[in-house]
CSV table of C-alpha atoms in Angstrom, one decimal:
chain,number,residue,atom,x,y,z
A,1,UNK,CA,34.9,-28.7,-46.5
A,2,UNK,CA,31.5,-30.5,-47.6
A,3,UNK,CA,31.5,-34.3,-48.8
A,4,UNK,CA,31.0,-34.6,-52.3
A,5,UNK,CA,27.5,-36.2,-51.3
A,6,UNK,CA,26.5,-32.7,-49.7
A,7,UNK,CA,27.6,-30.9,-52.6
A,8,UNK,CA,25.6,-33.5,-54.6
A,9,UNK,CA,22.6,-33.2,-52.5
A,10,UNK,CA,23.1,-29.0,-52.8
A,11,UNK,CA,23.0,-29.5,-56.3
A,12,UNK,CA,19.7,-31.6,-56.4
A,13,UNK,CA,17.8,-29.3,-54.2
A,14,UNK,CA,18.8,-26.2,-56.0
A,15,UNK,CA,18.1,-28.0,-58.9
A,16,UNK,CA,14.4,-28.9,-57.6
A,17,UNK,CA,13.5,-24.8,-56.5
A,18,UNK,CA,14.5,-23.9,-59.8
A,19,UNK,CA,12.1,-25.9,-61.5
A,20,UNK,CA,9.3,-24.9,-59.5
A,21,UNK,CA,10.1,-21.4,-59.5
A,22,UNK,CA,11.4,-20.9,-56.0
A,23,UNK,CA,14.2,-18.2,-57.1
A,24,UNK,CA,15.8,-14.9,-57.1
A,25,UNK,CA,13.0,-14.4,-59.8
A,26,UNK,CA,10.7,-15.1,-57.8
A,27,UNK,CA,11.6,-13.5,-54.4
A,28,UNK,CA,11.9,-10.6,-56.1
A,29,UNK,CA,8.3,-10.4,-57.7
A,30,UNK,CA,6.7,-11.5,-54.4
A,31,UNK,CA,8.4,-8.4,-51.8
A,32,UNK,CA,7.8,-6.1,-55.3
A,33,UNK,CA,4.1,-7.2,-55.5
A,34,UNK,CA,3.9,-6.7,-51.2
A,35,UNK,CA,6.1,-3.0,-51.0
A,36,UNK,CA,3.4,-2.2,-54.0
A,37,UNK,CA,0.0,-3.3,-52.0
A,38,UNK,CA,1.6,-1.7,-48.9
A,39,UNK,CA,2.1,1.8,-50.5
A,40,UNK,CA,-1.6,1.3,-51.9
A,41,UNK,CA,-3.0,0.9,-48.5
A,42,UNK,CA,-1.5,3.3,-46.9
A,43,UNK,CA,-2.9,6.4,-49.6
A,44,UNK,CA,-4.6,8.7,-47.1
A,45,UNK,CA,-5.2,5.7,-44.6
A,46,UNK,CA,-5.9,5.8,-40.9
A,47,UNK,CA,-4.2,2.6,-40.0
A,48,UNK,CA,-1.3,1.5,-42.2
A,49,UNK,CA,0.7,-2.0,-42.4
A,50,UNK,CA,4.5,-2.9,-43.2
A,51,UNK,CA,4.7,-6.8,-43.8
A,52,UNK,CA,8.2,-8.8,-43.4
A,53,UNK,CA,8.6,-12.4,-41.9
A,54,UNK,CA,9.5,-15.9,-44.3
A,55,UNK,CA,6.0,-16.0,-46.2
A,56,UNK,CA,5.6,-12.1,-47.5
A,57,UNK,CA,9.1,-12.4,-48.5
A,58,UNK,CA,9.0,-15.6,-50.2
A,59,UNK,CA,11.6,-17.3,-48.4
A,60,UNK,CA,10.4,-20.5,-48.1
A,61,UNK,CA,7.5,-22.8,-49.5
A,62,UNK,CA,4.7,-24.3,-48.0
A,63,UNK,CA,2.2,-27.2,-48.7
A,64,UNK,CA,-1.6,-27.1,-48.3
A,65,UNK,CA,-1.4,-29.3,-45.2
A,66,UNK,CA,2.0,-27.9,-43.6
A,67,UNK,CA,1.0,-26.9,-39.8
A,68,UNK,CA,4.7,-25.8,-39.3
A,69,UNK,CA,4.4,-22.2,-37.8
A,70,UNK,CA,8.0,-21.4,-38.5
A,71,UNK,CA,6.0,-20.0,-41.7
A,72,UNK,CA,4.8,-16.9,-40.5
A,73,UNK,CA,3.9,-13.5,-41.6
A,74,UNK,CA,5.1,-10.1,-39.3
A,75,UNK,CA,3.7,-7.3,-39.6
A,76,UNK,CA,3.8,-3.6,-38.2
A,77,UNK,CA,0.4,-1.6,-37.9
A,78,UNK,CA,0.6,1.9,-38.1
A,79,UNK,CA,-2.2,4.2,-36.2
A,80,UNK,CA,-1.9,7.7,-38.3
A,81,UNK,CA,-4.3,9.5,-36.3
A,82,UNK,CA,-1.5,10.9,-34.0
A,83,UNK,CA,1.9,11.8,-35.1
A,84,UNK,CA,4.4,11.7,-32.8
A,85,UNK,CA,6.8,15.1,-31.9
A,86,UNK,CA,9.1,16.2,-29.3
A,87,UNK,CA,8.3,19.9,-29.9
A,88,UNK,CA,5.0,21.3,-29.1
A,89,UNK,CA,5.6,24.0,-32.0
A,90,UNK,CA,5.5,21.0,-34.6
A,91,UNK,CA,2.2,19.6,-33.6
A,92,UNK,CA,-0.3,19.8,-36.8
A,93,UNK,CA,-2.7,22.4,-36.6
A,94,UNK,CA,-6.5,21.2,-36.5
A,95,UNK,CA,-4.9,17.5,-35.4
A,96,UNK,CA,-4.1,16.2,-32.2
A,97,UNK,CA,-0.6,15.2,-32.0
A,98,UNK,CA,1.5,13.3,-28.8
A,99,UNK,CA,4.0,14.6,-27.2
A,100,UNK,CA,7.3,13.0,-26.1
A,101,UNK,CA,7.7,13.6,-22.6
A,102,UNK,CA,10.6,11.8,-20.4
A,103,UNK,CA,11.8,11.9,-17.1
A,104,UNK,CA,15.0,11.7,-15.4
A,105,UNK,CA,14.7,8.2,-14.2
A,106,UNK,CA,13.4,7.3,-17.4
A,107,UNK,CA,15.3,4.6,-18.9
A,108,UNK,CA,17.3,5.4,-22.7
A,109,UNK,CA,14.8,4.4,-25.3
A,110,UNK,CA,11.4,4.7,-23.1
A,111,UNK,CA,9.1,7.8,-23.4
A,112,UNK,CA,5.6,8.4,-22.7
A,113,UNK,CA,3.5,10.3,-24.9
A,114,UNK,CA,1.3,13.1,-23.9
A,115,UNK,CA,-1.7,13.8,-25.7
A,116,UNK,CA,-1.3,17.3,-27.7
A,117,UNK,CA,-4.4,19.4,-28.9
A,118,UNK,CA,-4.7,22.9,-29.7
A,119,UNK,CA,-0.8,23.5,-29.6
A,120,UNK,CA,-0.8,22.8,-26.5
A,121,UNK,CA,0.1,19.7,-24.1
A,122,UNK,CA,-3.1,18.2,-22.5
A,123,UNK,CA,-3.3,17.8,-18.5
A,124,UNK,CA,-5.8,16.5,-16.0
A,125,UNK,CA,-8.3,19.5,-16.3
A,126,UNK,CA,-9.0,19.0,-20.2
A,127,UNK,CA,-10.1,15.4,-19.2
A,128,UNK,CA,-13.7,16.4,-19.9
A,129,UNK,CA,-12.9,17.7,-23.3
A,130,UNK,CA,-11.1,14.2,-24.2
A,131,UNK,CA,-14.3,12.0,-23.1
A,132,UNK,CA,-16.1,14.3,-25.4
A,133,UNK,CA,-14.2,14.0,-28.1
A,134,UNK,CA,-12.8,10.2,-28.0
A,135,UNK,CA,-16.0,8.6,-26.0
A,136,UNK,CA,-15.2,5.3,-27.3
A,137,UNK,CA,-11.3,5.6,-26.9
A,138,UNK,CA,-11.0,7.5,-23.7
A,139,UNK,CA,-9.9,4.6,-21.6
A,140,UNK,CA,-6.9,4.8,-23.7
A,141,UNK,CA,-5.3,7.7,-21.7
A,142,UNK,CA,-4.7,8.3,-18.1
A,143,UNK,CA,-3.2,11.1,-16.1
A,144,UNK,CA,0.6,10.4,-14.6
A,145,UNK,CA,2.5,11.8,-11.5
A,146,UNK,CA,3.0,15.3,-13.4
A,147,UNK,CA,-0.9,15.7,-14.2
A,148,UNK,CA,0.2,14.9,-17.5
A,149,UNK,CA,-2.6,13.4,-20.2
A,150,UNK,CA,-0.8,10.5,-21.6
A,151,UNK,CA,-1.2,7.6,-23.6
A,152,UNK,CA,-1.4,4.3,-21.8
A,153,UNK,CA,-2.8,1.8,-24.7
A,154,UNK,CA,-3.4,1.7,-28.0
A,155,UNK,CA,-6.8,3.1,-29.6
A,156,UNK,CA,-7.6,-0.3,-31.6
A,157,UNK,CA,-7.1,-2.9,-29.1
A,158,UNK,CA,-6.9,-6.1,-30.7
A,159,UNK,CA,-8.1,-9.0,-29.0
A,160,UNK,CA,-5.8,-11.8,-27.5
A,161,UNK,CA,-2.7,-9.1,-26.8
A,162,UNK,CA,-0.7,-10.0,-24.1
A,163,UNK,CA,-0.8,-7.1,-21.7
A,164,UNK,CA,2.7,-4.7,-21.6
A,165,UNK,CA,3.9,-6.2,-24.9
A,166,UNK,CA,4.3,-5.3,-28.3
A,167,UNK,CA,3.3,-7.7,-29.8
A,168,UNK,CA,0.4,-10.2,-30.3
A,169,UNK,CA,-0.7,-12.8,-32.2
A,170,UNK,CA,-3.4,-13.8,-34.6
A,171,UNK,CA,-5.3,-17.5,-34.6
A,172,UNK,CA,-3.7,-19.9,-37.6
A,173,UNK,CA,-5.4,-18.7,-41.1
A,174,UNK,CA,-4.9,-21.0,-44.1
A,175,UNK,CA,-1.6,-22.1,-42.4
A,176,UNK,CA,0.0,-18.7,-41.1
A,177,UNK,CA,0.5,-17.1,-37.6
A,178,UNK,CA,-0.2,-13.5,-37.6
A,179,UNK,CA,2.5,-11.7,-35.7
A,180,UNK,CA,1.7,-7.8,-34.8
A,181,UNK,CA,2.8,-4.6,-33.5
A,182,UNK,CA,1.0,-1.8,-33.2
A,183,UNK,CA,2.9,1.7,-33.3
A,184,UNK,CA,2.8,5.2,-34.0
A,185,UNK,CA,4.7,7.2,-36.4
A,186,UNK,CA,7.1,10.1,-35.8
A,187,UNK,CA,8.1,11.9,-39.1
A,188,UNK,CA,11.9,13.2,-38.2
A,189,UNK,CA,14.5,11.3,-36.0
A,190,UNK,CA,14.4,11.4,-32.9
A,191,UNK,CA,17.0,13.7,-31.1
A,192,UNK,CA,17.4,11.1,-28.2
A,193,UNK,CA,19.3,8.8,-30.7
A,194,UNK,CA,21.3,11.5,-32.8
A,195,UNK,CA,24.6,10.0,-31.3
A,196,UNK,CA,23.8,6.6,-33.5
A,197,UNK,CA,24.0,8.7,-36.5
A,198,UNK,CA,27.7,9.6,-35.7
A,199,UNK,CA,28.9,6.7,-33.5
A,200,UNK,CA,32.0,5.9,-34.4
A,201,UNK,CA,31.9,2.3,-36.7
A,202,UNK,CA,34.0,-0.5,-38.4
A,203,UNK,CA,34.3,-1.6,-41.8
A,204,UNK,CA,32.2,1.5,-43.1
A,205,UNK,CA,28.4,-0.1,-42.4
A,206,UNK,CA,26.4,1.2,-42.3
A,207,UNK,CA,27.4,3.6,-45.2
A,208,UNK,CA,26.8,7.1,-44.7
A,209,UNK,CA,24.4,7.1,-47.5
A,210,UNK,CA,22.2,4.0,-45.5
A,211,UNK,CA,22.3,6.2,-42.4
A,212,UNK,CA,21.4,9.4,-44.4
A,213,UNK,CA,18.2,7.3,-45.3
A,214,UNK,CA,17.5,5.7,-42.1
A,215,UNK,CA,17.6,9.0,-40.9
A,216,UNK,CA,15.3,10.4,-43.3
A,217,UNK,CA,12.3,7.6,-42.2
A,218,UNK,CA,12.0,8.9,-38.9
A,219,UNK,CA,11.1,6.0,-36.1
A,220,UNK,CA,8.0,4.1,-34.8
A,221,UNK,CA,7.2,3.8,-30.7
A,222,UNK,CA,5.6,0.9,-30.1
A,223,UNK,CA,4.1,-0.1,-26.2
A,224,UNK,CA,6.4,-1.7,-24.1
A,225,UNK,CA,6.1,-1.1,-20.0
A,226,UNK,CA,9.4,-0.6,-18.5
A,227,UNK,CA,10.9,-3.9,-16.5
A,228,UNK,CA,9.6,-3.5,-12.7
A,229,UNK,CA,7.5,-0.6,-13.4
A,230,UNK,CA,4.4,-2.5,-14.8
A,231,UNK,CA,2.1,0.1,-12.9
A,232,UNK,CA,3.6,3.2,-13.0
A,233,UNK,CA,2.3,5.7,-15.6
């Protein structure tokens, strides 16, 4: 039970957010105002951004000289150039696409992703043609034990990212840390995690209609090196 002071001091501070606007009210504008500029950047764009974190969703306040960092803003960055498949027949025609390719050892949730052109899976001998074609970006793919042409970093490669991680973050700007993760988009679920959508589960969350639209987002792959196997590709 609270002392009647807490429940005074509840009331004062409740009573304080309300009257300068920090409310459902006002939550609720600020994520509806960031969903809308999200779905506007992302109209035919290359790179596309999903925010989250305390600041985009209005959860707390913060003064013109407030250095406290807990006041962040997350977000995920999109490359659209490649989307990701685990079928050769579903890579776009005209568009280069990456492949999900795995390995026995391969630990549940890694995958490496081989680089797809022509409907077919790139190997060491169409190296030449990938120079050509990404001269700027090559470095960004590498040949693995299997000949394979895979992807071993990201084709925008921000500055101050901590190597084998999936995240990295910005310099303070007007009193925010910038925390990112660069990805790439695959369009259907991925078969590797169909036994999540029937798993067996208590008290009825997620719903079935939730999972339905989980399902129905497909997933993101983000970098991440698998422990102990920094240099393996």
């Amino acid at each position: 039970m609270h002392s009647e002071e807490e429940q005074e001091n509840s009331i004062w501070l409740f009573d304080v957010l309300e009257s300068i606007g920090v409310n459902d009210e006002y939550r609720r504008a600020w994520q509806h105002t960031g969903i809308t500029c999200e779905i506007l950047r992302s109209v035919e764009a290359l790179i596309t951004s999903s925010n989250y974190g305390s600041s985009c969703e209005a959860t707390v306040t913060q003064s013109e000289n407030d250095d406290d960092q807990s006041h962040d803003l997350d977000y995920m960055v999109c490359e659209e150039w490649f989307s990701v498949i685990e079928d050769v027949a579903k890579a776009e025609k005209n568009k280069f696409s990456l492949l999900i390719v795995r390995e026995p050892e391969t630990p549940a949730g890694y995958v490496k992703l081989q680089l797809v052109g022509i409907n077919k899976p790139l190997i060491s001998l169409d190296w030449p043609h990938v120079q050509h074609l990404f001269p700027n970006m090559f470095h960004c793919f590498k040949t693995d034990t299997l000949n394979r042409l895979v992807l071993c970093d990201f084709l925008t490669i921000p500055s101050g990212r901590l190597a084998n991680r999936p995240a990295y973050t910005h310099e303070v700007y007007n009193g925010l840390y910038f925390d990112a993760v660069f990805s790439y988009r695959g369009k259907t679920w991925p078969s590797m995690a169909n036994e999540w959508l029937t798993r067996s589960r208590l008290y009825g969350w997620p719903s079935h209609g939730m999972i339905q639209d989980l399902k129905s987002l497909g997933f993101f792959v983000v970098k991440k090196v698998i422990p102990f196997q920094q240099n393996r590709i």
